[in-house]
Amino acid sequence: PITANATPLPISLATSLPKSLQGTQVDGEIIIDENKQLVVTAGLRRLFDYFLSAQGEEPLSQIEQRVIAYIREHTPEPAASQAVQIFQNYLTYLTAVSQLDKPKAQQNPNVSALDLSAIKNQLRAVQQLQARYFDAKTREAFFGDEQALNDYNMTVVEANQNAQLSNDQRQAIIDKAQTAYIASVKDPNLQTKLTQQRNIDQLLAQTQQMQQQGATQSQINAMRSQYVSPEAVKRLEQLDQSEAQFAQRVATYQTQSNQILSKLGNVPQAQQQIVALQQTMFTPEEQLRLDVLTKQR
C-alpha cells in the first residue's frame, strides 16, 4: 500500500482554514494500492473527522469543498473519486444518525437508569444506517473498533445488572468480553495500552483480595510476578511495607487521640494535644492522608 497524502496542507487550502485548524497537522491518511485503487482504513475516517471538527466555525458546505479539494490534490484516480464518494456517504450517514431518537432515562424509580433495550435499539439503528451507506470493508475500517467497544460495554452492563449471577460468574463474563475486545483492536499501540491497563487492574484486584484473605507476602509476590517484572514486584513489596507501617501508626494515633478525648473531653486543650500528636507522628503529606481517612469514618 502507498500513502497518497502528505501531512502538510497545500497553500491553497491552508490559507482559508478556520482558527481551530490553523497551525495543526492533518490527522489521518489516504492509502492506495499499486493499481491506484483506494484502500479504506480507519485513517480515512480520521481525515474526514479532522476537517469536520470545524463545524460551527464555518458552513458544512465549505468543509465539504475543502475535503474534496484536499483529496483531489493528494490522490490519483480512481482512488480520489472513490474517497470523495465515501466522504459524501459519510456526511449523509452522520446526518441520518443525528436524527435518530436518543434513548431516554428511565422515569420509573424501580427500573435501572440504563434502559438496555432502548440502548440496543439505538445501536441496532446505527448499524442499519452503516449498512445502508457503506460496504462491509468500509464498515469494518470505519466502525469496527467502535462496534467492538460497544459490544464489550453492553456485556459489562448486562452482567452487572443480572442479579442471578454470582460475583465469580459475573467477573468471568466480563473478563472474557474484555479479552475478546482487546484482541479485536487493530491499533497495536492501543492494544498494548489496553493490555497493560487490564493487567494493572487485575493486579490491584487480586492483591486486595489476597490481603483480605490473609495471604503471605511471598504468595502475593508470586501472584504479582505473573503481571510485572521482578524489579516491580520488589518495589510493590516495599510499598506494601510502607503502607502497613502507615496503617499501624494511624491505629496508634487513633487510640491515643481517643484516650486524650476520654480524659479531657472535646475541649480546645484536647484538640491542641491531638494536633501536636499528629505533627509528631506524621509528615505534612501523611497528615493530609490522615484527614481524608478520618473524614471517611
PDB file of C-alpha atoms in Angstrom:
ATOM      1  CA  PRO A   1       0.000   0.000   0.000  1.00  0.00           C
ATOM      2  CA  ILE A   2       1.037   3.595  -0.689  1.00  0.00           C
ATOM      3  CA  THR A   3       0.222   6.607   1.458  1.00  0.00           C
ATOM      4  CA  ALA A   4      -1.106   9.093  -1.053  1.00  0.00           C
ATOM      5  CA  ASN A   5      -1.350  12.183   1.127  1.00  0.00           C
ATOM      6  CA  ALA A   6       1.405  14.225   2.725  1.00  0.00           C
ATOM      7  CA  THR A   7       0.710  15.738   6.137  1.00  0.00           C
ATOM      8  CA  PRO A   8       1.008  19.485   5.427  1.00  0.00           C
ATOM      9  CA  LEU A   9      -1.837  21.291   3.727  1.00  0.00           C
ATOM     10  CA  PRO A  10      -1.118  22.941   0.376  1.00  0.00           C
ATOM     11  CA  ILE A  11      -1.052  26.746   0.465  1.00  0.00           C
ATOM     12  CA  SER A  12      -4.326  26.956  -1.457  1.00  0.00           C
ATOM     13  CA  LEU A  13      -6.137  25.109   1.338  1.00  0.00           C
ATOM     14  CA  ALA A  14      -4.162  26.251   4.385  1.00  0.00           C
ATOM     15  CA  THR A  15      -4.800  29.968   3.904  1.00  0.00           C
ATOM     16  CA  SER A  16      -8.553  29.585   4.363  1.00  0.00           C
ATOM     17  CA  LEU A  17      -8.544  27.234   7.360  1.00  0.00           C
ATOM     18  CA  PRO A  18     -10.802  28.008  10.337  1.00  0.00           C
ATOM     19  CA  LYS A  19      -8.990  29.096  13.501  1.00  0.00           C
ATOM     20  CA  SER A  20      -9.309  25.737  15.253  1.00  0.00           C
ATOM     21  CA  LEU A  21      -7.313  24.036  12.487  1.00  0.00           C
ATOM     22  CA  GLN A  22      -4.721  26.722  11.822  1.00  0.00           C
ATOM     23  CA  GLY A  23      -1.233  25.607  12.791  1.00  0.00           C
ATOM     24  CA  THR A  24      -2.254  21.947  13.111  1.00  0.00           C
ATOM     25  CA  GLN A  25      -1.257  18.955  11.031  1.00  0.00           C
ATOM     26  CA  VAL A  26      -3.830  16.923   9.163  1.00  0.00           C
ATOM     27  CA  ASP A  27      -4.781  13.790  11.064  1.00  0.00           C
ATOM     28  CA  GLY A  28      -5.480  10.685   9.018  1.00  0.00           C
ATOM     29  CA  GLU A  29      -4.360   9.172   5.759  1.00  0.00           C
ATOM     30  CA  ILE A  30      -5.368   8.216   2.242  1.00  0.00           C
ATOM     31  CA  ILE A  31      -3.971   4.824   1.233  1.00  0.00           C
ATOM     32  CA  ILE A  32      -3.923   3.479  -2.350  1.00  0.00           C
ATOM     33  CA  ASP A  33      -2.674   0.186  -3.783  1.00  0.00           C
ATOM     34  CA  GLU A  34      -0.364  -0.383  -6.754  1.00  0.00           C
ATOM     35  CA  ASN A  35      -3.324  -0.019  -9.136  1.00  0.00           C
ATOM     36  CA  LYS A  36      -4.274   3.371  -7.629  1.00  0.00           C
ATOM     37  CA  GLN A  37      -7.356   1.877  -6.031  1.00  0.00           C
ATOM     38  CA  LEU A  38      -8.408   3.232  -2.631  1.00  0.00           C
ATOM     39  CA  VAL A  39      -7.590   1.108   0.421  1.00  0.00           C
ATOM     40  CA  VAL A  40     -10.100   2.127   3.079  1.00  0.00           C
ATOM     41  CA  THR A  41      -8.637   2.420   6.593  1.00  0.00           C
ATOM     42  CA  ALA A  42      -9.587   3.943   9.926  1.00  0.00           C
ATOM     43  CA  GLY A  43      -7.187   6.740   8.982  1.00  0.00           C
ATOM     44  CA  LEU A  44      -9.519   7.817   6.191  1.00  0.00           C
ATOM     45  CA  ARG A  45     -12.307   8.374   8.686  1.00  0.00           C
ATOM     46  CA  ARG A  46      -9.885  10.300  10.947  1.00  0.00           C
ATOM     47  CA  LEU A  47      -9.079  12.511   7.965  1.00  0.00           C
ATOM     48  CA  PHE A  48     -12.765  13.285   7.442  1.00  0.00           C
ATOM     49  CA  ASP A  49     -13.296  13.913  11.169  1.00  0.00           C
ATOM     50  CA  TYR A  50     -10.289  16.229  11.306  1.00  0.00           C
ATOM     51  CA  PHE A  51     -11.891  18.653   8.847  1.00  0.00           C
ATOM     52  CA  LEU A  52     -15.412  18.104  10.194  1.00  0.00           C
ATOM     53  CA  SER A  53     -14.246  19.183  13.667  1.00  0.00           C
ATOM     54  CA  ALA A  54     -14.516  22.769  12.357  1.00  0.00           C
ATOM     55  CA  GLN A  55     -18.316  22.547  12.183  1.00  0.00           C
ATOM     56  CA  GLY A  56     -19.778  25.567  13.928  1.00  0.00           C
ATOM     57  CA  GLU A  57     -16.961  27.795  12.711  1.00  0.00           C
ATOM     58  CA  GLU A  58     -17.999  27.569   9.064  1.00  0.00           C
ATOM     59  CA  PRO A  59     -20.805  26.069   6.944  1.00  0.00           C
ATOM     60  CA  LEU A  60     -20.751  22.334   6.255  1.00  0.00           C
ATOM     61  CA  SER A  61     -20.799  23.068   2.529  1.00  0.00           C
ATOM     62  CA  GLN A  62     -17.475  24.884   2.871  1.00  0.00           C
ATOM     63  CA  ILE A  63     -15.946  21.988   4.806  1.00  0.00           C
ATOM     64  CA  GLU A  64     -17.171  19.590   2.126  1.00  0.00           C
ATOM     65  CA  GLN A  65     -15.487  21.636  -0.592  1.00  0.00           C
ATOM     66  CA  ARG A  66     -12.229  21.730   1.383  1.00  0.00           C
ATOM     67  CA  VAL A  67     -12.164  17.951   1.955  1.00  0.00           C
ATOM     68  CA  ILE A  68     -12.878  17.189  -1.693  1.00  0.00           C
ATOM     69  CA  ALA A  69     -10.162  19.628  -2.784  1.00  0.00           C
ATOM     70  CA  TYR A  70      -7.724  18.046  -0.328  1.00  0.00           C
ATOM     71  CA  ILE A  71      -8.491  14.541  -1.599  1.00  0.00           C
ATOM     72  CA  ARG A  72      -8.106  15.507  -5.256  1.00  0.00           C
ATOM     73  CA  GLU A  73      -4.831  17.389  -4.621  1.00  0.00           C
ATOM     74  CA  HIS A  74      -3.293  14.369  -2.882  1.00  0.00           C
ATOM     75  CA  THR A  75      -4.814  11.345  -4.596  1.00  0.00           C
ATOM     76  CA  PRO A  76      -4.706   9.951  -8.139  1.00  0.00           C
ATOM     77  CA  GLU A  77      -7.698   8.499  -9.917  1.00  0.00           C
ATOM     78  CA  PRO A  78      -9.619   6.297  -9.463  1.00  0.00           C
ATOM     79  CA  ALA A  79      -8.816   6.391  -5.716  1.00  0.00           C
ATOM     80  CA  ALA A  80      -9.664  10.111  -5.497  1.00  0.00           C
ATOM     81  CA  SER A  81     -13.220   9.658  -6.760  1.00  0.00           C
ATOM     82  CA  GLN A  82     -13.662   6.596  -4.527  1.00  0.00           C
ATOM     83  CA  ALA A  83     -12.589   8.611  -1.464  1.00  0.00           C
ATOM     84  CA  VAL A  84     -14.871  11.511  -2.409  1.00  0.00           C
ATOM     85  CA  GLN A  85     -17.840   9.158  -2.748  1.00  0.00           C
ATOM     86  CA  ILE A  86     -17.176   7.622   0.674  1.00  0.00           C
ATOM     87  CA  PHE A  87     -16.857  11.096   2.197  1.00  0.00           C
ATOM     88  CA  GLN A  88     -20.209  12.182   0.754  1.00  0.00           C
ATOM     89  CA  ASN A  89     -21.774   8.964   2.030  1.00  0.00           C
ATOM     90  CA  TYR A  90     -20.198   9.689   5.419  1.00  0.00           C
ATOM     91  CA  LEU A  91     -21.822  13.121   5.538  1.00  0.00           C
ATOM     92  CA  THR A  92     -25.215  11.628   4.705  1.00  0.00           C
ATOM     93  CA  TYR A  93     -24.698   8.938   7.323  1.00  0.00           C
ATOM     94  CA  LEU A  94     -23.798  11.466  10.049  1.00  0.00           C
ATOM     95  CA  THR A  95     -26.924  13.476   9.274  1.00  0.00           C
ATOM     96  CA  ALA A  96     -29.076  10.346   9.494  1.00  0.00           C
ATOM     97  CA  VAL A  97     -27.507   9.299  12.817  1.00  0.00           C
ATOM     98  CA  SER A  98     -28.137  12.756  14.290  1.00  0.00           C
ATOM     99  CA  GLN A  99     -31.844  12.363  13.529  1.00  0.00           C
ATOM    100  CA  LEU A 100     -32.237   9.073  15.398  1.00  0.00           C
ATOM    101  CA  ASP A 101     -34.196   9.145  18.636  1.00  0.00           C
ATOM    102  CA  LYS A 102     -31.863   9.051  21.639  1.00  0.00           C
ATOM    103  CA  PRO A 103     -32.570   6.590  24.491  1.00  0.00           C
ATOM    104  CA  LYS A 104     -34.339   8.374  27.337  1.00  0.00           C
ATOM    105  CA  ALA A 105     -33.567   7.944  31.040  1.00  0.00           C
ATOM    106  CA  GLN A 106     -35.992   5.735  32.947  1.00  0.00           C
ATOM    107  CA  GLN A 107     -38.686   7.592  34.867  1.00  0.00           C
ATOM    108  CA  ASN A 108     -39.651   4.547  36.948  1.00  0.00           C
ATOM    109  CA  PRO A 109     -37.546   4.554  40.144  1.00  0.00           C
ATOM    110  CA  ASN A 110     -37.895   0.759  40.354  1.00  0.00           C
ATOM    111  CA  VAL A 111     -36.136   0.313  36.996  1.00  0.00           C
ATOM    112  CA  SER A 112     -32.434   0.751  36.322  1.00  0.00           C
ATOM    113  CA  ALA A 113     -31.491   4.161  34.964  1.00  0.00           C
ATOM    114  CA  LEU A 114     -29.983   2.404  31.934  1.00  0.00           C
ATOM    115  CA  ASP A 115     -32.723   1.126  29.636  1.00  0.00           C
ATOM    116  CA  LEU A 116     -30.803  -1.658  27.910  1.00  0.00           C
ATOM    117  CA  SER A 117     -33.487  -2.381  25.342  1.00  0.00           C
ATOM    118  CA  ALA A 118     -33.569   1.277  24.263  1.00  0.00           C
ATOM    119  CA  ILE A 119     -29.784   1.399  24.002  1.00  0.00           C
ATOM    120  CA  LYS A 120     -29.728  -1.824  21.975  1.00  0.00           C
ATOM    121  CA  ASN A 121     -32.371  -0.444  19.640  1.00  0.00           C
ATOM    122  CA  GLN A 122     -30.281   2.710  19.190  1.00  0.00           C
ATOM    123  CA  LEU A 123     -27.135   0.723  18.392  1.00  0.00           C
ATOM    124  CA  ARG A 124     -29.063  -1.506  16.001  1.00  0.00           C
ATOM    125  CA  ALA A 125     -30.449   1.512  14.175  1.00  0.00           C
ATOM    126  CA  VAL A 126     -26.935   2.945  13.820  1.00  0.00           C
ATOM    127  CA  GLN A 127     -25.675  -0.361  12.396  1.00  0.00           C
ATOM    128  CA  GLN A 128     -28.524  -0.390   9.886  1.00  0.00           C
ATOM    129  CA  LEU A 129     -27.520   3.078   8.705  1.00  0.00           C
ATOM    130  CA  GLN A 130     -23.921   1.961   8.398  1.00  0.00           C
ATOM    131  CA  ALA A 131     -25.018  -0.969   6.230  1.00  0.00           C
ATOM    132  CA  ARG A 132     -27.095   1.381   4.078  1.00  0.00           C
ATOM    133  CA  TYR A 133     -24.276   3.787   3.261  1.00  0.00           C
ATOM    134  CA  PHE A 134     -21.092   1.664   3.350  1.00  0.00           C
ATOM    135  CA  ASP A 135     -19.850  -1.694   2.113  1.00  0.00           C
ATOM    136  CA  ALA A 136     -18.556  -4.323   4.531  1.00  0.00           C
ATOM    137  CA  LYS A 137     -14.874  -3.378   4.247  1.00  0.00           C
ATOM    138  CA  THR A 138     -15.574   0.293   4.874  1.00  0.00           C
ATOM    139  CA  ARG A 139     -17.832  -0.517   7.831  1.00  0.00           C
ATOM    140  CA  GLU A 140     -15.091  -2.617   9.402  1.00  0.00           C
ATOM    141  CA  ALA A 141     -12.419   0.040   8.830  1.00  0.00           C
ATOM    142  CA  PHE A 142     -14.569   2.974   9.997  1.00  0.00           C
ATOM    143  CA  PHE A 143     -16.620   1.417  12.783  1.00  0.00           C
ATOM    144  CA  GLY A 144     -15.065  -1.946  13.701  1.00  0.00           C
ATOM    145  CA  ASP A 145     -13.277  -0.778  16.864  1.00  0.00           C
ATOM    146  CA  GLU A 146     -16.280   1.296  17.901  1.00  0.00           C
ATOM    147  CA  GLN A 147     -18.616  -1.686  17.476  1.00  0.00           C
ATOM    148  CA  ALA A 148     -16.298  -3.945  19.464  1.00  0.00           C
ATOM    149  CA  LEU A 149     -16.195  -1.416  22.307  1.00  0.00           C
ATOM    150  CA  ASN A 150     -19.996  -1.080  22.272  1.00  0.00           C
ATOM    151  CA  ASP A 151     -20.355  -4.865  22.455  1.00  0.00           C
ATOM    152  CA  TYR A 152     -17.957  -5.015  25.394  1.00  0.00           C
ATOM    153  CA  ASN A 153     -19.692  -2.193  27.273  1.00  0.00           C
ATOM    154  CA  MET A 154     -23.105  -3.777  26.756  1.00  0.00           C
ATOM    155  CA  THR A 155     -21.816  -7.103  28.067  1.00  0.00           C
ATOM    156  CA  VAL A 156     -20.455  -5.395  31.183  1.00  0.00           C
ATOM    157  CA  VAL A 157     -23.713  -3.512  31.840  1.00  0.00           C
ATOM    158  CA  GLU A 158     -25.824  -6.641  31.333  1.00  0.00           C
ATOM    159  CA  ALA A 159     -23.585  -8.680  33.618  1.00  0.00           C
ATOM    160  CA  ASN A 160     -23.670  -6.031  36.350  1.00  0.00           C
ATOM    161  CA  GLN A 161     -27.460  -5.792  36.155  1.00  0.00           C
ATOM    162  CA  ASN A 162     -28.038  -9.554  36.224  1.00  0.00           C
ATOM    163  CA  ALA A 163     -28.849 -10.309  39.859  1.00  0.00           C
ATOM    164  CA  GLN A 164     -28.900 -14.064  39.177  1.00  0.00           C
ATOM    165  CA  LEU A 165     -25.135 -14.175  38.574  1.00  0.00           C
ATOM    166  CA  SER A 166     -22.665 -14.778  41.362  1.00  0.00           C
ATOM    167  CA  ASN A 167     -19.724 -12.419  41.654  1.00  0.00           C
ATOM    168  CA  ASP A 168     -17.407 -15.065  40.174  1.00  0.00           C
ATOM    169  CA  GLN A 169     -19.768 -15.711  37.251  1.00  0.00           C
ATOM    170  CA  ARG A 170     -20.150 -12.013  36.598  1.00  0.00           C
ATOM    171  CA  GLN A 171     -16.400 -11.431  36.665  1.00  0.00           C
ATOM    172  CA  ALA A 172     -15.789 -14.411  34.342  1.00  0.00           C
ATOM    173  CA  ILE A 173     -18.199 -12.968  31.771  1.00  0.00           C
ATOM    174  CA  ILE A 174     -16.590  -9.520  31.983  1.00  0.00           C
ATOM    175  CA  ASP A 175     -13.048 -10.948  31.744  1.00  0.00           C
ATOM    176  CA  LYS A 176     -13.958 -12.985  28.658  1.00  0.00           C
ATOM    177  CA  ALA A 177     -15.563  -9.956  26.979  1.00  0.00           C
ATOM    178  CA  GLN A 178     -12.572  -7.782  27.822  1.00  0.00           C
ATOM    179  CA  THR A 179     -10.144 -10.308  26.341  1.00  0.00           C
ATOM    180  CA  ALA A 180     -12.198 -10.504  23.139  1.00  0.00           C
ATOM    181  CA  TYR A 181     -12.369  -6.713  22.866  1.00  0.00           C
ATOM    182  CA  ILE A 182      -8.640  -6.185  23.326  1.00  0.00           C
ATOM    183  CA  ALA A 183      -7.885  -8.913  20.776  1.00  0.00           C
ATOM    184  CA  SER A 184     -10.147  -7.194  18.235  1.00  0.00           C
ATOM    185  CA  VAL A 185      -8.399  -3.798  18.451  1.00  0.00           C
ATOM    186  CA  LYS A 186      -6.456  -3.181  15.245  1.00  0.00           C
ATOM    187  CA  ASP A 187      -4.171  -0.406  16.530  1.00  0.00           C
ATOM    188  CA  PRO A 188      -1.186  -2.213  18.124  1.00  0.00           C
ATOM    189  CA  ASN A 189      -0.326   0.755  20.344  1.00  0.00           C
ATOM    190  CA  LEU A 190      -3.864   0.962  21.711  1.00  0.00           C
ATOM    191  CA  GLN A 191      -3.946  -2.811  22.143  1.00  0.00           C
ATOM    192  CA  THR A 192      -0.739  -2.663  24.199  1.00  0.00           C
ATOM    193  CA  LYS A 193      -2.105   0.142  26.398  1.00  0.00           C
ATOM    194  CA  LEU A 194      -5.375  -1.725  26.993  1.00  0.00           C
ATOM    195  CA  THR A 195      -3.494  -4.911  27.879  1.00  0.00           C
ATOM    196  CA  GLN A 196      -1.258  -3.048  30.326  1.00  0.00           C
ATOM    197  CA  GLN A 197      -4.247  -1.354  31.970  1.00  0.00           C
ATOM    198  CA  ARG A 198      -6.081  -4.676  32.294  1.00  0.00           C
ATOM    199  CA  ASN A 199      -3.006  -6.231  33.905  1.00  0.00           C
ATOM    200  CA  ILE A 200      -2.790  -3.361  36.381  1.00  0.00           C
ATOM    201  CA  ASP A 201      -6.491  -3.650  37.227  1.00  0.00           C
ATOM    202  CA  GLN A 202      -6.206  -7.415  37.726  1.00  0.00           C
ATOM    203  CA  LEU A 203      -3.048  -6.991  39.793  1.00  0.00           C
ATOM    204  CA  LEU A 204      -4.693  -4.467  42.121  1.00  0.00           C
ATOM    205  CA  ALA A 205      -7.871  -6.535  42.482  1.00  0.00           C
ATOM    206  CA  GLN A 206      -6.017  -9.771  43.223  1.00  0.00           C
ATOM    207  CA  THR A 207      -3.666  -8.024  45.656  1.00  0.00           C
ATOM    208  CA  GLN A 208      -6.591  -6.608  47.616  1.00  0.00           C
ATOM    209  CA  GLN A 209      -8.388  -9.970  47.650  1.00  0.00           C
ATOM    210  CA  MET A 210      -5.292 -11.887  48.779  1.00  0.00           C
ATOM    211  CA  GLN A 211      -4.515  -9.349  51.519  1.00  0.00           C
ATOM    212  CA  GLN A 212      -8.079  -9.628  52.826  1.00  0.00           C
ATOM    213  CA  GLN A 213      -7.717 -13.424  52.861  1.00  0.00           C
ATOM    214  CA  GLY A 214      -4.501 -13.215  54.866  1.00  0.00           C
ATOM    215  CA  ALA A 215      -2.064 -14.291  52.150  1.00  0.00           C
ATOM    216  CA  THR A 216       1.625 -14.128  52.918  1.00  0.00           C
ATOM    217  CA  GLN A 217       3.923 -11.619  51.260  1.00  0.00           C
ATOM    218  CA  SER A 218       5.609 -14.411  49.279  1.00  0.00           C
ATOM    219  CA  GLN A 219       2.235 -15.589  47.946  1.00  0.00           C
ATOM    220  CA  ILE A 220       1.348 -12.038  46.902  1.00  0.00           C
ATOM    221  CA  ASN A 221       4.759 -11.614  45.265  1.00  0.00           C
ATOM    222  CA  ALA A 222       4.289 -14.870  43.327  1.00  0.00           C
ATOM    223  CA  MET A 223       0.968 -13.609  42.001  1.00  0.00           C
ATOM    224  CA  ARG A 224       2.455 -10.226  41.055  1.00  0.00           C
ATOM    225  CA  SER A 225       5.287 -11.886  39.132  1.00  0.00           C
ATOM    226  CA  GLN A 226       2.679 -13.044  36.603  1.00  0.00           C
ATOM    227  CA  TYR A 227       1.998  -9.425  35.672  1.00  0.00           C
ATOM    228  CA  VAL A 228       5.142  -7.362  36.284  1.00  0.00           C
ATOM    229  CA  SER A 229       8.937  -7.635  36.306  1.00  0.00           C
ATOM    230  CA  PRO A 230      10.925  -8.818  39.366  1.00  0.00           C
ATOM    231  CA  GLU A 231      12.057  -5.214  39.938  1.00  0.00           C
ATOM    232  CA  ALA A 232       8.439  -4.044  40.006  1.00  0.00           C
ATOM    233  CA  VAL A 233       7.493  -6.875  42.382  1.00  0.00           C
ATOM    234  CA  LYS A 234      10.218  -5.695  44.775  1.00  0.00           C
ATOM    235  CA  ARG A 235       9.024  -2.085  44.581  1.00  0.00           C
ATOM    236  CA  LEU A 236       5.447  -3.163  45.275  1.00  0.00           C
ATOM    237  CA  GLU A 237       6.610  -5.198  48.291  1.00  0.00           C
ATOM    238  CA  GLN A 238       8.386  -2.125  49.662  1.00  0.00           C
ATOM    239  CA  LEU A 239       5.207  -0.120  49.113  1.00  0.00           C
ATOM    240  CA  ASP A 240       3.212  -2.790  50.981  1.00  0.00           C
ATOM    241  CA  GLN A 241       5.590  -2.487  53.929  1.00  0.00           C
ATOM    242  CA  SER A 242       5.344   1.299  53.895  1.00  0.00           C
ATOM    243  CA  GLU A 243       1.534   1.169  53.791  1.00  0.00           C
ATOM    244  CA  ALA A 244       1.418  -1.377  56.604  1.00  0.00           C
ATOM    245  CA  GLN A 245       3.627   0.839  58.754  1.00  0.00           C
ATOM    246  CA  PHE A 246       1.433   3.842  57.993  1.00  0.00           C
ATOM    247  CA  ALA A 247      -1.710   1.884  58.889  1.00  0.00           C
ATOM    248  CA  GLN A 248      -0.113   0.851  62.191  1.00  0.00           C
ATOM    249  CA  ARG A 249       0.767   4.460  63.034  1.00  0.00           C
ATOM    250  CA  VAL A 250      -2.805   5.514  62.167  1.00  0.00           C
ATOM    251  CA  ALA A 251      -4.172   2.891  64.548  1.00  0.00           C
ATOM    252  CA  THR A 252      -1.804   4.044  67.301  1.00  0.00           C
ATOM    253  CA  TYR A 253      -2.746   7.679  66.684  1.00  0.00           C
ATOM    254  CA  GLN A 254      -6.461   6.919  66.889  1.00  0.00           C
ATOM    255  CA  THR A 255      -6.003   5.027  70.154  1.00  0.00           C
ATOM    256  CA  GLN A 256      -4.006   7.864  71.707  1.00  0.00           C
ATOM    257  CA  SER A 257      -6.333  10.613  70.430  1.00  0.00           C
ATOM    258  CA  ASN A 258      -9.344   8.731  71.821  1.00  0.00           C
ATOM    259  CA  GLN A 259      -7.560   8.497  75.190  1.00  0.00           C
ATOM    260  CA  ILE A 260      -6.992  12.262  75.147  1.00  0.00           C
ATOM    261  CA  LEU A 261     -10.671  12.926  74.403  1.00  0.00           C
ATOM    262  CA  SER A 262     -11.782  10.479  77.101  1.00  0.00           C
ATOM    263  CA  LYS A 263      -9.548  12.168  79.674  1.00  0.00           C
ATOM    264  CA  LEU A 264     -10.153  15.831  78.828  1.00  0.00           C
ATOM    265  CA  GLY A 265     -13.348  15.834  76.776  1.00  0.00           C
ATOM    266  CA  ASN A 266     -13.783  17.614  73.447  1.00  0.00           C
ATOM    267  CA  VAL A 267     -12.273  20.904  74.590  1.00  0.00           C
ATOM    268  CA  PRO A 268      -9.688  23.211  72.911  1.00  0.00           C
ATOM    269  CA  GLN A 269      -6.889  21.827  75.092  1.00  0.00           C
ATOM    270  CA  ALA A 270      -7.652  18.292  73.917  1.00  0.00           C
ATOM    271  CA  GLN A 271      -7.707  19.378  70.253  1.00  0.00           C
ATOM    272  CA  GLN A 272      -4.342  21.104  70.719  1.00  0.00           C
ATOM    273  CA  GLN A 273      -2.837  17.896  72.091  1.00  0.00           C
ATOM    274  CA  ILE A 274      -4.301  15.880  69.204  1.00  0.00           C
ATOM    275  CA  VAL A 275      -2.848  18.300  66.646  1.00  0.00           C
ATOM    276  CA  ALA A 276       0.534  18.079  68.374  1.00  0.00           C
ATOM    277  CA  LEU A 277       0.259  14.281  68.264  1.00  0.00           C
ATOM    278  CA  GLN A 278      -0.419  14.405  64.506  1.00  0.00           C
ATOM    279  CA  GLN A 279       2.602  16.626  63.932  1.00  0.00           C
ATOM    280  CA  THR A 280       4.807  14.292  65.947  1.00  0.00           C
ATOM    281  CA  MET A 281       3.697  11.055  64.273  1.00  0.00           C
ATOM    282  CA  PHE A 282       3.118  12.118  60.652  1.00  0.00           C
ATOM    283  CA  THR A 283       4.747  14.165  57.907  1.00  0.00           C
ATOM    284  CA  PRO A 284       2.711  17.038  56.377  1.00  0.00           C
ATOM    285  CA  GLU A 285       1.846  14.810  53.392  1.00  0.00           C
ATOM    286  CA  GLU A 286       0.746  11.992  55.691  1.00  0.00           C
ATOM    287  CA  GLN A 287      -1.380  14.409  57.689  1.00  0.00           C
ATOM    288  CA  LEU A 288      -3.352  15.155  54.507  1.00  0.00           C
ATOM    289  CA  ARG A 289      -3.974  11.423  54.066  1.00  0.00           C
ATOM    290  CA  LEU A 290      -4.951  11.205  57.729  1.00  0.00           C
ATOM    291  CA  ASP A 291      -7.500  13.984  57.278  1.00  0.00           C
ATOM    292  CA  VAL A 292      -9.093  12.060  54.405  1.00  0.00           C
ATOM    293  CA  LEU A 293      -9.171   8.808  56.403  1.00  0.00           C
ATOM    294  CA  THR A 294     -10.745  10.419  59.468  1.00  0.00           C
ATOM    295  CA  LYS A 295     -13.413  12.153  57.352  1.00  0.00           C
ATOM    296  CA  GLN A 296     -14.367   8.829  55.752  1.00  0.00           C
ATOM    297  CA  ARG A 297     -15.006   7.269  59.115  1.00  0.00           C
TER     298      ARG A 297
END
